[in-house]
Tab-separated table of C-alpha atoms and ligand atoms in Angstrom:
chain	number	residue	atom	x	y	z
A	1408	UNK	CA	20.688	2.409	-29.589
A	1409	UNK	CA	17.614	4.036	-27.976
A	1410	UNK	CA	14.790	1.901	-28.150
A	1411	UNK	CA	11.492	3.439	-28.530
A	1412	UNK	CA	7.877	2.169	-26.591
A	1413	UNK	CA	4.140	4.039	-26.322
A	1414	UNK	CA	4.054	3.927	-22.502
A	1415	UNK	CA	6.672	3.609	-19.782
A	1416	UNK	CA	5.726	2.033	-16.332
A	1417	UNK	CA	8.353	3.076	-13.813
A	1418	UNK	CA	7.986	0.437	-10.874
A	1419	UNK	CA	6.690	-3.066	-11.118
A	1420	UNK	CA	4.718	-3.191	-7.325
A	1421	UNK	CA	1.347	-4.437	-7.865
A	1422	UNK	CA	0.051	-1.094	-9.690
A	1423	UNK	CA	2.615	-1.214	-12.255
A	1424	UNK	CA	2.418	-4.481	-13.313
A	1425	UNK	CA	-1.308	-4.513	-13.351
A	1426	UNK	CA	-1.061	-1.243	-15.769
A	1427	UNK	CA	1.668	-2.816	-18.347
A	1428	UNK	CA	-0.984	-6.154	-18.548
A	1429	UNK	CA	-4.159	-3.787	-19.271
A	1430	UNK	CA	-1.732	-1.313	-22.009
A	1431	UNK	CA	-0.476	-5.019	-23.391
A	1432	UNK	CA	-3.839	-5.974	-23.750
A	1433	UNK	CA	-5.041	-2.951	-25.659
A	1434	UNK	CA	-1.654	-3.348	-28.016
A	1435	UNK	CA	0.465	-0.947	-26.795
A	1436	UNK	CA	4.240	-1.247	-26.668
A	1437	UNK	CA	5.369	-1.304	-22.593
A	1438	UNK	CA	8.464	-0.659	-21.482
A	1439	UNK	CA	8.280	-1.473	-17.721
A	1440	UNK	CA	11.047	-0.615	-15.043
A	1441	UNK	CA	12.004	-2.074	-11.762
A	1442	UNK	CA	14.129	-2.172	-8.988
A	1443	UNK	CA	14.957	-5.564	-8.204
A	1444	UNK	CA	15.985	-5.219	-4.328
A	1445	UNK	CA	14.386	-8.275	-2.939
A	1446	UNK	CA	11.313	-7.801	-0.396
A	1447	UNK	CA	12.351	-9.293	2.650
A	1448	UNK	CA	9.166	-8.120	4.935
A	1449	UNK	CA	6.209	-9.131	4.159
A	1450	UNK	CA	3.251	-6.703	5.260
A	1451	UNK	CA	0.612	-9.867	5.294
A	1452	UNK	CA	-1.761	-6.901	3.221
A	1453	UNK	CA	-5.636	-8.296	3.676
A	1454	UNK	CA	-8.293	-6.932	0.786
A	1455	UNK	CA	-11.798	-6.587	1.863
A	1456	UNK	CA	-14.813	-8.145	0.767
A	1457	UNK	CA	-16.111	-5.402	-1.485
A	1458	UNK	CA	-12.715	-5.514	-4.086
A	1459	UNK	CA	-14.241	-9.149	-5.094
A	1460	UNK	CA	-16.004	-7.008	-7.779
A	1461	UNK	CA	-13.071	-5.574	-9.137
A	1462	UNK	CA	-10.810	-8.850	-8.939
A	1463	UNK	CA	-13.367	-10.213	-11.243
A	1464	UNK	CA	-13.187	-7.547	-13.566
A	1465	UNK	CA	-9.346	-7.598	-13.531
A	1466	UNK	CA	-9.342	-11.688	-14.171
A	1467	UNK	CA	-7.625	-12.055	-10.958
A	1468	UNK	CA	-9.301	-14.890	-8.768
A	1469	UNK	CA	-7.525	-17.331	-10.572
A	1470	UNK	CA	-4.221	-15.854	-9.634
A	1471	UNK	CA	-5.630	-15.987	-5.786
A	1472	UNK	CA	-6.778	-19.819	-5.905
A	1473	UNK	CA	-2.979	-20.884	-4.939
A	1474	UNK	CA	-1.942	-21.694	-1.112
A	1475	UNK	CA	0.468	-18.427	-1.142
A	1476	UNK	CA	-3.021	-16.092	-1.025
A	1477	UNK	CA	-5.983	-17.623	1.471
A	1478	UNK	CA	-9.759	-16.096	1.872
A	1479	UNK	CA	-9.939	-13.885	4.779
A	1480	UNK	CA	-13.318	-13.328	6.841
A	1481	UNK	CA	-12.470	-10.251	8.718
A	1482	UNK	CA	-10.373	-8.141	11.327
A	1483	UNK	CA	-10.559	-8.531	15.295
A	1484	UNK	CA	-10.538	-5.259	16.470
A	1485	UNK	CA	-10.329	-3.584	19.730
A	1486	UNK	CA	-10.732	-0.178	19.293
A	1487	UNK	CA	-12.715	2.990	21.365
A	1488	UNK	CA	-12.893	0.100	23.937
A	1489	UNK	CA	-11.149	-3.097	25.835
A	1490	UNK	CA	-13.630	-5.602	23.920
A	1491	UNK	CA	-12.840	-7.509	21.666
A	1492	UNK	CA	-14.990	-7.044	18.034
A	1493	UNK	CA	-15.157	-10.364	16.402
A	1494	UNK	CA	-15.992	-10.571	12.640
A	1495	UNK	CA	-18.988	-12.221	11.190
A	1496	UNK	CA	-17.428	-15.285	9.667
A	1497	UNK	CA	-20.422	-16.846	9.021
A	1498	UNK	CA	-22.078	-13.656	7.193
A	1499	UNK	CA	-18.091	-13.461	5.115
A	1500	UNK	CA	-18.342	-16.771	4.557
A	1501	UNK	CA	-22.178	-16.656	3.009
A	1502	UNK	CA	-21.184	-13.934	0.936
A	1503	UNK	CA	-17.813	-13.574	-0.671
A	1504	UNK	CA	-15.355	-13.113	1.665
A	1505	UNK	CA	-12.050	-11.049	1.445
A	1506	UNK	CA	-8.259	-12.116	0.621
A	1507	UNK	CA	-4.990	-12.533	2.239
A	1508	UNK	CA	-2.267	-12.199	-0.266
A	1509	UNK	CA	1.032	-12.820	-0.410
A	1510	UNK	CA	1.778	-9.753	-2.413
A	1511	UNK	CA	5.119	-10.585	-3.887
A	1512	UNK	CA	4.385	-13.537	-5.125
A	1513	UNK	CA	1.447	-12.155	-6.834
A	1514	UNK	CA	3.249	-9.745	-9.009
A	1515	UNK	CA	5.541	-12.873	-9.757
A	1516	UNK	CA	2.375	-14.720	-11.309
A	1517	UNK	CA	1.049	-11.526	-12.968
A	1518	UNK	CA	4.791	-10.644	-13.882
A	1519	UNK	CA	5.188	-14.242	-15.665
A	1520	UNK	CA	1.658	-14.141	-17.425
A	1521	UNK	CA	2.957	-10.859	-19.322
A	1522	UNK	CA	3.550	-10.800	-23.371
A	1523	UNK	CA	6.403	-10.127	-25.196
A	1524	UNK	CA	5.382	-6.703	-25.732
A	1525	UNK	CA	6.312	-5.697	-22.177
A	1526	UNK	CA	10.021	-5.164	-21.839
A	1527	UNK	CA	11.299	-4.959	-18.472
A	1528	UNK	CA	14.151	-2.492	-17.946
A	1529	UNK	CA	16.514	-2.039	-14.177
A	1530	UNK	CA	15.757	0.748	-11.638
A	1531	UNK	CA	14.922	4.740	-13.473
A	1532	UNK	CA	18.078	6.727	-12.967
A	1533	UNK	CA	17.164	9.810	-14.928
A	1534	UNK	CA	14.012	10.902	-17.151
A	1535	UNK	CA	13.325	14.216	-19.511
A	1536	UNK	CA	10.984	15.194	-21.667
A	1537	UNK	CA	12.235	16.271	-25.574
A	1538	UNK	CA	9.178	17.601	-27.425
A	1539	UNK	CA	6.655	14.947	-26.663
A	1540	UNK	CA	8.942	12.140	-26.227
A	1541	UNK	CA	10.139	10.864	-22.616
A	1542	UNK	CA	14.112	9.957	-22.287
A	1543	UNK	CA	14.331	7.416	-19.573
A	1544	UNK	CA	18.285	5.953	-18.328
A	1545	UNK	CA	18.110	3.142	-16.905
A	1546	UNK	CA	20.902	0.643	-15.828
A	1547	UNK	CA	20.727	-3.270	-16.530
A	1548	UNK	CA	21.714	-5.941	-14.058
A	1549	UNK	CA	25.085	-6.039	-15.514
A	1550	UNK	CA	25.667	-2.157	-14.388
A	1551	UNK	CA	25.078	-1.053	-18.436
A	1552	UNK	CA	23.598	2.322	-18.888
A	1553	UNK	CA	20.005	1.866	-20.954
A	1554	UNK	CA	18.405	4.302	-23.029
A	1555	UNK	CA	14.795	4.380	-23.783
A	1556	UNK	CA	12.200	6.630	-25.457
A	1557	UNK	CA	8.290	6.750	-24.951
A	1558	UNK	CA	5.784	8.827	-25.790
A	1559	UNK	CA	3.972	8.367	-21.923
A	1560	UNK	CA	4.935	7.478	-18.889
A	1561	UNK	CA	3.413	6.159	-15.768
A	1562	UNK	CA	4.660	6.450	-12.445
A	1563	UNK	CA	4.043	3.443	-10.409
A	1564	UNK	CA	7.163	3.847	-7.922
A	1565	UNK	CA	5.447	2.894	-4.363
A	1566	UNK	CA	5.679	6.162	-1.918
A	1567	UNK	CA	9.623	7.421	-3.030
A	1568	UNK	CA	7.650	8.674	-6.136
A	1569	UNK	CA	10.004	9.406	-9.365
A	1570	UNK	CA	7.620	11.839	-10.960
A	1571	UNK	CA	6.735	14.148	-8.232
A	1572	UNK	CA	10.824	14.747	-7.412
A	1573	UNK	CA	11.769	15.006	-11.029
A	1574	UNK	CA	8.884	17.292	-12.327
A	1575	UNK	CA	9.039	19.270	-8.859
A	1576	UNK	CA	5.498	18.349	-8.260
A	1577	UNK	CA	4.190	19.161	-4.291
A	1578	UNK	CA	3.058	16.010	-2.248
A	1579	UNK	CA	0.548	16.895	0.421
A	1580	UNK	CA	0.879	15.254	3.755
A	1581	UNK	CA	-1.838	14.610	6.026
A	1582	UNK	CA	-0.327	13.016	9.281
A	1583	UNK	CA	2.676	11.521	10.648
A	1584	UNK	CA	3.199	7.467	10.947
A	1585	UNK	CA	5.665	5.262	10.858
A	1586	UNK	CA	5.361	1.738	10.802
A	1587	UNK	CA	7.526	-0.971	12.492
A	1588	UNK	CA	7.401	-4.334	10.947
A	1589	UNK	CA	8.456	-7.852	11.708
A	1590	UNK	CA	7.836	-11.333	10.693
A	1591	UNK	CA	7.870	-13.809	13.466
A	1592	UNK	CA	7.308	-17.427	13.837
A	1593	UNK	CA	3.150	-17.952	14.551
A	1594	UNK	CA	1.711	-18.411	17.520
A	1595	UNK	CA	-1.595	-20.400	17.681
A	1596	UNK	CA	-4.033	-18.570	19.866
A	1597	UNK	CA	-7.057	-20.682	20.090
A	1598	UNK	CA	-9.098	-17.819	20.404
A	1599	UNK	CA	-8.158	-16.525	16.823
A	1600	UNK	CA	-8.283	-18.180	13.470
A	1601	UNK	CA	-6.466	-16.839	10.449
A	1602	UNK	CA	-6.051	-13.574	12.986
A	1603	UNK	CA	-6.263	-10.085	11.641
A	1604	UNK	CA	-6.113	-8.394	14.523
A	1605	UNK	CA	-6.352	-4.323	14.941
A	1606	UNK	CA	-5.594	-2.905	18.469
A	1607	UNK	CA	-5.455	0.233	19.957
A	1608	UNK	CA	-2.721	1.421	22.780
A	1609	UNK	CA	-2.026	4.160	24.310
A	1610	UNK	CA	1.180	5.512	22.282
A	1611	UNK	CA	0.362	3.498	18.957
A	1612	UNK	CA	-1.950	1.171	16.926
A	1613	UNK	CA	-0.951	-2.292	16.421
A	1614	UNK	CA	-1.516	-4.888	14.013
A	1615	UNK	CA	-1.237	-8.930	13.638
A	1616	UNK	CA	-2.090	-10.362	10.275
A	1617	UNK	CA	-0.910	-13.862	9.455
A	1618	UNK	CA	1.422	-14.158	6.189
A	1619	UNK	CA	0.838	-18.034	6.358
A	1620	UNK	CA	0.740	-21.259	8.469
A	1621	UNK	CA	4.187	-20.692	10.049
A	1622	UNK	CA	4.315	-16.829	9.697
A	1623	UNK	CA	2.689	-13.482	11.231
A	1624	UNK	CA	3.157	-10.496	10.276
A	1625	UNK	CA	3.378	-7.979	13.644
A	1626	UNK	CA	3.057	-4.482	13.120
A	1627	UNK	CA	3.222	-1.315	15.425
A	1628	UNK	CA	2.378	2.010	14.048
A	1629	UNK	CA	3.120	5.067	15.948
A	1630	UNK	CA	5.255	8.315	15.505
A	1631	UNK	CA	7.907	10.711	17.310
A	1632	UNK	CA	4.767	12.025	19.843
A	1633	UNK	CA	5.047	8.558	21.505
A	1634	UNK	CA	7.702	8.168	24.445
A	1635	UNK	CA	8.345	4.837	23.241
A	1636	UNK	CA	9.148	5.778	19.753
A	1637	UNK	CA	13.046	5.023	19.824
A	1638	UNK	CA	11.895	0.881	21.317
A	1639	UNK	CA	10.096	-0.034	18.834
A	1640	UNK	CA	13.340	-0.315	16.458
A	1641	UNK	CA	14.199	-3.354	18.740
A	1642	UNK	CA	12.013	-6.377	18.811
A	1643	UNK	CA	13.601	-7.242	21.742
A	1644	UNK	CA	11.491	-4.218	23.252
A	1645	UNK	CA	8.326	-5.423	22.122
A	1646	UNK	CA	7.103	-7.630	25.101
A	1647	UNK	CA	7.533	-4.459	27.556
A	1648	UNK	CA	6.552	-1.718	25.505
A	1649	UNK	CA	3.268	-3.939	24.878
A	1650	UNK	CA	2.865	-4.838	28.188
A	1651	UNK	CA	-0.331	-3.073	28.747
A	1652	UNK	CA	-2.034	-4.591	25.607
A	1653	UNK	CA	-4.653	-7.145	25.977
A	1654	UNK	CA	-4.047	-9.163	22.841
A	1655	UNK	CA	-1.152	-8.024	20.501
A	1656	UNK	CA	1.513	-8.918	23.311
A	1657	UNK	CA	0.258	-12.662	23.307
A	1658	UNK	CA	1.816	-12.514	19.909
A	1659	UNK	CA	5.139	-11.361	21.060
A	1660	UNK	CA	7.021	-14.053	21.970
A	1661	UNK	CA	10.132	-13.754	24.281
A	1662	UNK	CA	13.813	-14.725	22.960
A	1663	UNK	CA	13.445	-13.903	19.204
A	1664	UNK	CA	16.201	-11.964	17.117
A	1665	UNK	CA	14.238	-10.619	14.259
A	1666	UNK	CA	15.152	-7.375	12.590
A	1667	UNK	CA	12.914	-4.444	12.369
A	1668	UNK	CA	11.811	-2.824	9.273
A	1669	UNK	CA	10.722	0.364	9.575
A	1670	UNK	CA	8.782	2.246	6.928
A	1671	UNK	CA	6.596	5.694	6.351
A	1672	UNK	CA	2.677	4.881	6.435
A	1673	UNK	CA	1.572	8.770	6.603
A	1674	UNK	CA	-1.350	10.073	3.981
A	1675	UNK	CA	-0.277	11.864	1.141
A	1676	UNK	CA	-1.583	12.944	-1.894
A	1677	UNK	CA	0.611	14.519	-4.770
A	1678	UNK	CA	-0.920	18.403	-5.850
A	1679	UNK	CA	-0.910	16.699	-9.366
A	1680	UNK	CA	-1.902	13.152	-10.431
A	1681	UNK	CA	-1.964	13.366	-14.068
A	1682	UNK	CA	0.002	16.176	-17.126
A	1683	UNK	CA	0.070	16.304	-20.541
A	1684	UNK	CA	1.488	12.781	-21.478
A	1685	UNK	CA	1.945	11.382	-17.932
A	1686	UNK	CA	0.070	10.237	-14.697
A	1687	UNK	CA	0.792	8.393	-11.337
A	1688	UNK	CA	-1.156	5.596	-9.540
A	1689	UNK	CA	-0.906	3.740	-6.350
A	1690	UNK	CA	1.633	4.721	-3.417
A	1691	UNK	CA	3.564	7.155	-6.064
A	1692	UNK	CA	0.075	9.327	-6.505
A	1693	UNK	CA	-1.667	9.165	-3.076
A	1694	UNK	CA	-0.900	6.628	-0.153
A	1695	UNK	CA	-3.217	5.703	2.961
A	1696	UNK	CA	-2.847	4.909	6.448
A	1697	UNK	CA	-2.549	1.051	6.118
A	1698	UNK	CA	-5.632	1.320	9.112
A	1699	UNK	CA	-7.597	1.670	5.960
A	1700	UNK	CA	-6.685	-1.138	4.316
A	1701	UNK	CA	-7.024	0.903	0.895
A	1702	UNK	CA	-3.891	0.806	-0.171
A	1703	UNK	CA	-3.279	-2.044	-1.878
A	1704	UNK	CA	-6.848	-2.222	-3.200
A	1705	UNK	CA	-7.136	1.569	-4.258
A	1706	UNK	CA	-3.992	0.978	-6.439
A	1707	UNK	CA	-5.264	-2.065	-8.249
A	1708	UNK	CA	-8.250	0.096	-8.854
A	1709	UNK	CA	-5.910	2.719	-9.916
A	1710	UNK	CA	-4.226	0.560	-12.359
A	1711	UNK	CA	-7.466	-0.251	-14.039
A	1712	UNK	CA	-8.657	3.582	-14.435
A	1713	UNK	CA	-4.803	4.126	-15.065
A	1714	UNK	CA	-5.457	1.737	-18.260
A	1715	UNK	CA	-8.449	3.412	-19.251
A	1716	UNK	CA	-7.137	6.687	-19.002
A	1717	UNK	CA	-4.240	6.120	-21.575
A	1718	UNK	CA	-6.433	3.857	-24.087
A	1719	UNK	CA	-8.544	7.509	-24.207
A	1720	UNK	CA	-4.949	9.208	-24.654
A	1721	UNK	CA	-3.534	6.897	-27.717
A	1722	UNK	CA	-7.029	7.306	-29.105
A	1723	UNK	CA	-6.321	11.221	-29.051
A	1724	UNK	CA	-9.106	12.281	-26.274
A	1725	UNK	CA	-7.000	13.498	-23.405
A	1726	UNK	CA	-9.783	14.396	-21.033
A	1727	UNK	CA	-9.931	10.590	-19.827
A	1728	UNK	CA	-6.655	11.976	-17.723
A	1729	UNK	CA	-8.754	15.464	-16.437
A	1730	UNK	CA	-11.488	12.189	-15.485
A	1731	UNK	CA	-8.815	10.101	-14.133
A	1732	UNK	CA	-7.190	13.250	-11.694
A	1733	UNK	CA	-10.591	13.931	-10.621
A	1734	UNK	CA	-12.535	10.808	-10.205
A	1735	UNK	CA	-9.233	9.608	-7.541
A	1736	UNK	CA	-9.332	12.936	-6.130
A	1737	UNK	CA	-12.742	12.362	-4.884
A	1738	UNK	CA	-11.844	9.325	-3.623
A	1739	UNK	CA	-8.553	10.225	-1.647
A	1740	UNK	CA	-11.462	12.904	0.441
A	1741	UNK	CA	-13.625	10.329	1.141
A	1742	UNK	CA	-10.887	8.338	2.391
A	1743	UNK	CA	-9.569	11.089	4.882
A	1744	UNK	CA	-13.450	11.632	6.038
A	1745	UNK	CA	-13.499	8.027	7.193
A	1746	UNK	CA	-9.752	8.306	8.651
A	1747	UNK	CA	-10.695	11.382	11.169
A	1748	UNK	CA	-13.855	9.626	11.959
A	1749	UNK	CA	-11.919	6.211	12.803
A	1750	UNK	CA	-9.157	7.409	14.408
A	1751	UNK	CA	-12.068	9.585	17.114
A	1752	UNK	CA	-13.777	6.471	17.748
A	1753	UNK	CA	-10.379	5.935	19.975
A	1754	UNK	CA	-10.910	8.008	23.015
A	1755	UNK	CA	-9.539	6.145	25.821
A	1756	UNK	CA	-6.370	8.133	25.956
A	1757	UNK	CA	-7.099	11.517	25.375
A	1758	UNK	CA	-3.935	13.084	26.934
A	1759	UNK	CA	-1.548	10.907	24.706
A	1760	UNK	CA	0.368	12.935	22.361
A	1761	UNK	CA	0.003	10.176	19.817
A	1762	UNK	CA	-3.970	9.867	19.320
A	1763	UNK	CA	-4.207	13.897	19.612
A	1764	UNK	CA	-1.766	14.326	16.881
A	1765	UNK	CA	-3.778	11.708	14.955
A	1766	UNK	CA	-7.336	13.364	15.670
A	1767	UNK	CA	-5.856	17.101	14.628
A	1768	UNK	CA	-6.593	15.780	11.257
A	1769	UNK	CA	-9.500	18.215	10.201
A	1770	UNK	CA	-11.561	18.871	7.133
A	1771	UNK	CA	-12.102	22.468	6.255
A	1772	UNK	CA	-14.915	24.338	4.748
A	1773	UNK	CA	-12.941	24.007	1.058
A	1774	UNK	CA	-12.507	20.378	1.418
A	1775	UNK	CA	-9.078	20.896	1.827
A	1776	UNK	CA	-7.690	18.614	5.226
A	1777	UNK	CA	-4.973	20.415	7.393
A	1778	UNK	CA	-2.968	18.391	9.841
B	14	LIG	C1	2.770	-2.279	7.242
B	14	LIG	C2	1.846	-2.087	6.077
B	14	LIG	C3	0.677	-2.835	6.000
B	14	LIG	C4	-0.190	-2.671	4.913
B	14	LIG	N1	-1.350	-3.398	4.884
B	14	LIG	C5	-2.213	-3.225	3.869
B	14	LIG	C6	-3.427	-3.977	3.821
B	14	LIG	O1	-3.722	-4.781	4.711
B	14	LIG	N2	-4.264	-3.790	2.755
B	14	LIG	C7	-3.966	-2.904	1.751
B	14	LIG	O2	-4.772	-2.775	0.805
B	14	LIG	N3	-2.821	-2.175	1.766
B	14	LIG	C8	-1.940	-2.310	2.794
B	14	LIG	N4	-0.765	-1.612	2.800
B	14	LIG	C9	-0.467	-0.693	1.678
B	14	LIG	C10	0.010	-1.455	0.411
B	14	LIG	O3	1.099	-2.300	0.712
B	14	LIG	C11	0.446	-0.436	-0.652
B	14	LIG	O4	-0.493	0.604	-0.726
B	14	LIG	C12	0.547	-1.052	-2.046
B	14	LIG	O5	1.343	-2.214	-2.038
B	14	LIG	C13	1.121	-0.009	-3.015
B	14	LIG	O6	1.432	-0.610	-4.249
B	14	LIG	P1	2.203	0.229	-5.356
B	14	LIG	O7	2.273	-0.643	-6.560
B	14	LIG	O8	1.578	1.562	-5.529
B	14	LIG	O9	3.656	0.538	-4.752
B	14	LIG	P2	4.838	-0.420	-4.273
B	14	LIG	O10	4.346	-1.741	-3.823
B	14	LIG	O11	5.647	0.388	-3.307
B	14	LIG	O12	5.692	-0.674	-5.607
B	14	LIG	C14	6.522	0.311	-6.161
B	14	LIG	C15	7.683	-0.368	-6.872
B	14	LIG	O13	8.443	0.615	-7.585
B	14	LIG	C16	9.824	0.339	-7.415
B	14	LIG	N5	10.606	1.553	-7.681
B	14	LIG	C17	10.806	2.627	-6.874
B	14	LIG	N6	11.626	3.518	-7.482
B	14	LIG	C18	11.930	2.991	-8.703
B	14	LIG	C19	12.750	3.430	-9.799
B	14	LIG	N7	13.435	4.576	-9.757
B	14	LIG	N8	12.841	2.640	-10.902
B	14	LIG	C20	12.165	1.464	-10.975
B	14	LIG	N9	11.391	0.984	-9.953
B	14	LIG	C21	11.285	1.751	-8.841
B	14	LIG	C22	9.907	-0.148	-5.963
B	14	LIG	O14	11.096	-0.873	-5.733
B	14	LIG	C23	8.659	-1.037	-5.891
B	14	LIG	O15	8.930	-2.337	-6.330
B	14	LIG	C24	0.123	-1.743	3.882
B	14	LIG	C25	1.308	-0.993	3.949
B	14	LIG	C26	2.154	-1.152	5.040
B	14	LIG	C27	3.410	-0.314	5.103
């Protein structure tokens, strides 16, 4: 029997499961779907200062008062230069500061806070449209083929994107970068409390952001422009590939087997966020160089426009969608003006392949950014 929902959520990352609260809340029926591989790197994702704001507005500090998520005062950076920038803890600390959050177990709280009106289906296996219904397969954990119907669907699926390869839709990249991530044992450094630390090299960026007491988060984010490119699938490289680092390598320690995971962190944003009786938020619409740190917080955001948007739809005003398209748009531009401009504040290495390839990024007359 084919069951029948208002919206479908395809993906239950922290955009999706944000969107099927907000639809439960404003009484639609949610049929939400999700792949249940387990995540077994954590990317120790910080959130600024200025999302406090829209935490509020989404009722999420309680969620964050738990030991899994910890307030974060700022990022250590060396960058353009061998100092060392220290944040202002005390200024963080005044004001609001930012968050550290363990972002699976997040979506667990949110996921067990959700109502009975939010169905949770396996991974999407096929989708069409039928007049202005949606037919979504789906398979349950016992390997049975689901059939559901809805009458919108939201794309929430991370970068892989479901919408964009079943509708044919044109993703626009902006760069190349991949990112190499482990989670190591942590090493107290005196010097550093609750590190986030940002560092530039000369064939890649790296990054050390603490998951928890007894676990880091190292990150090195480069692409096939730097000689080293093929060593950084090895931790077992790490220590020499780093060796002319000032900070990340006392990280590194010597003698550890962890495995690599290695995932895309390029810009892109789809040609089309939004259709007739669809859209896309977070990673699935438009993704950011995790330098940013938008990511995470530009998809929460996402997810509460994203709600918005489809309360205007079920109340039969469809331009809340043209609003929606055009309002993240705006913002993705904004975001790519303050990429080029970061990533030039490196020039220490002008001759490496890997920062010209990442300061070819260049805004045209239109608007438009060409790689
Ligand atoms: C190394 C690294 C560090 C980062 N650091 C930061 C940071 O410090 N701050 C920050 O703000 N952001 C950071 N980000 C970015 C941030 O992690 C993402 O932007 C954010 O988590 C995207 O959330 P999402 O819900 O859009 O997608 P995802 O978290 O990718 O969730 C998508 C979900 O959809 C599921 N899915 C996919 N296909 C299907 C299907 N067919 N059916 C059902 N489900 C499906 C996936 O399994 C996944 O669970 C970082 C990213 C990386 C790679």
């Amino acid at each position: 029997m084919i069951k029948t929902f208002d919206c479908a959520v395809i993906g239950m990352g922290i955009s999706g499961v944000l969107l099927a609260k907000m639809l439960a809340r404003i009484g639609l029926q949610v049929a939400v779907f999700h792949d249940d591989k387990p995540i077994k790197t954590s990317f120790a994702e910080s959130l600024p200062a200025s999302i406090n704001p829209l935490l509020a507005r989404l009722g999420l500090h309680p969620y964050l008062h738990h030991s899994a998520h910890f307030p974060c005062s700022g990022t250590y950076s060396s960058w353009g230069s061998a100092a060392l920038q220290q944040p202002d803890v005390e200024r963080a600390l005044q004001q609001k500061p930012g968050w550290k959050v363990d972002k699976s177990y997040l979506i667990s709280q949110l996921v067990e806070d959700l109502p009975e009106t939010v169905v949770m289906f396996g991974k999407v296996s096929g989708l069409e449209q039928q007049a202005s219904q949606w037919q979504i397969s789906s398979k349950n954990h016992m390997g049975e083929a689901v059939q559901v119907s809805a009458g919108f669907v939201a794309d929430a699926s991370g970068r892989q994107g479901y919408l964009p390869r079943a509708l044919n839709i044109p993703r626009h990249y902006f760069d190349k970068l991949m990112a190499f991530v482990v989670n190591v044992p942590s090493v107290k450094i005196a010097q550093f409390q609750h590190p986030v630390l940002v560092e530039a090299q000369q064939h890649c960026w790296s990054l050390v952001s603490q998951v928890s007491e007894k676990s880091t988060m190292l990150a090195i984010f480069s692409n096939q422009t730097s000689p080293d490119f093929e060593c950084y699938n090895s931790f077992e490289n790490w220590h020499e590939v780093s060796e002319k680092s000032i900070y990340f390598k006392q990280f590194i320690k010597k003698n550890i087997h962890v495995p690599v995971r290695k995932v895309n962190a390029s810009s892109h944003i789809c040609s089309q966020l939004t259709g007739r009786n669809w859209l896309m938020l977070g990673d699935a619409a438009m993704s950011f160089d995790p330098l940013s740190s938008h990511g995470m917080t530009t998809a929460m955001y996402m997810a509460d426009k994203a709600g918005e948007a489809i309360a205007q739809y079920f109340s039969g005003k469809s331009q809340g969608l043209d609003d929606y398209s055009e309002q993240m748009t705006s913002i993705y531009n904004t975001y790519l003006n303050e990429l080029v401009e970061r990533y030039n504040g490196e020039q220490r290495w002008s001759r490496s392949p890997f920062w010209q390839s990442k300061q070819a990024i260049h805004v045209s007359n239109e608007g438009a950014f060409v790689c």
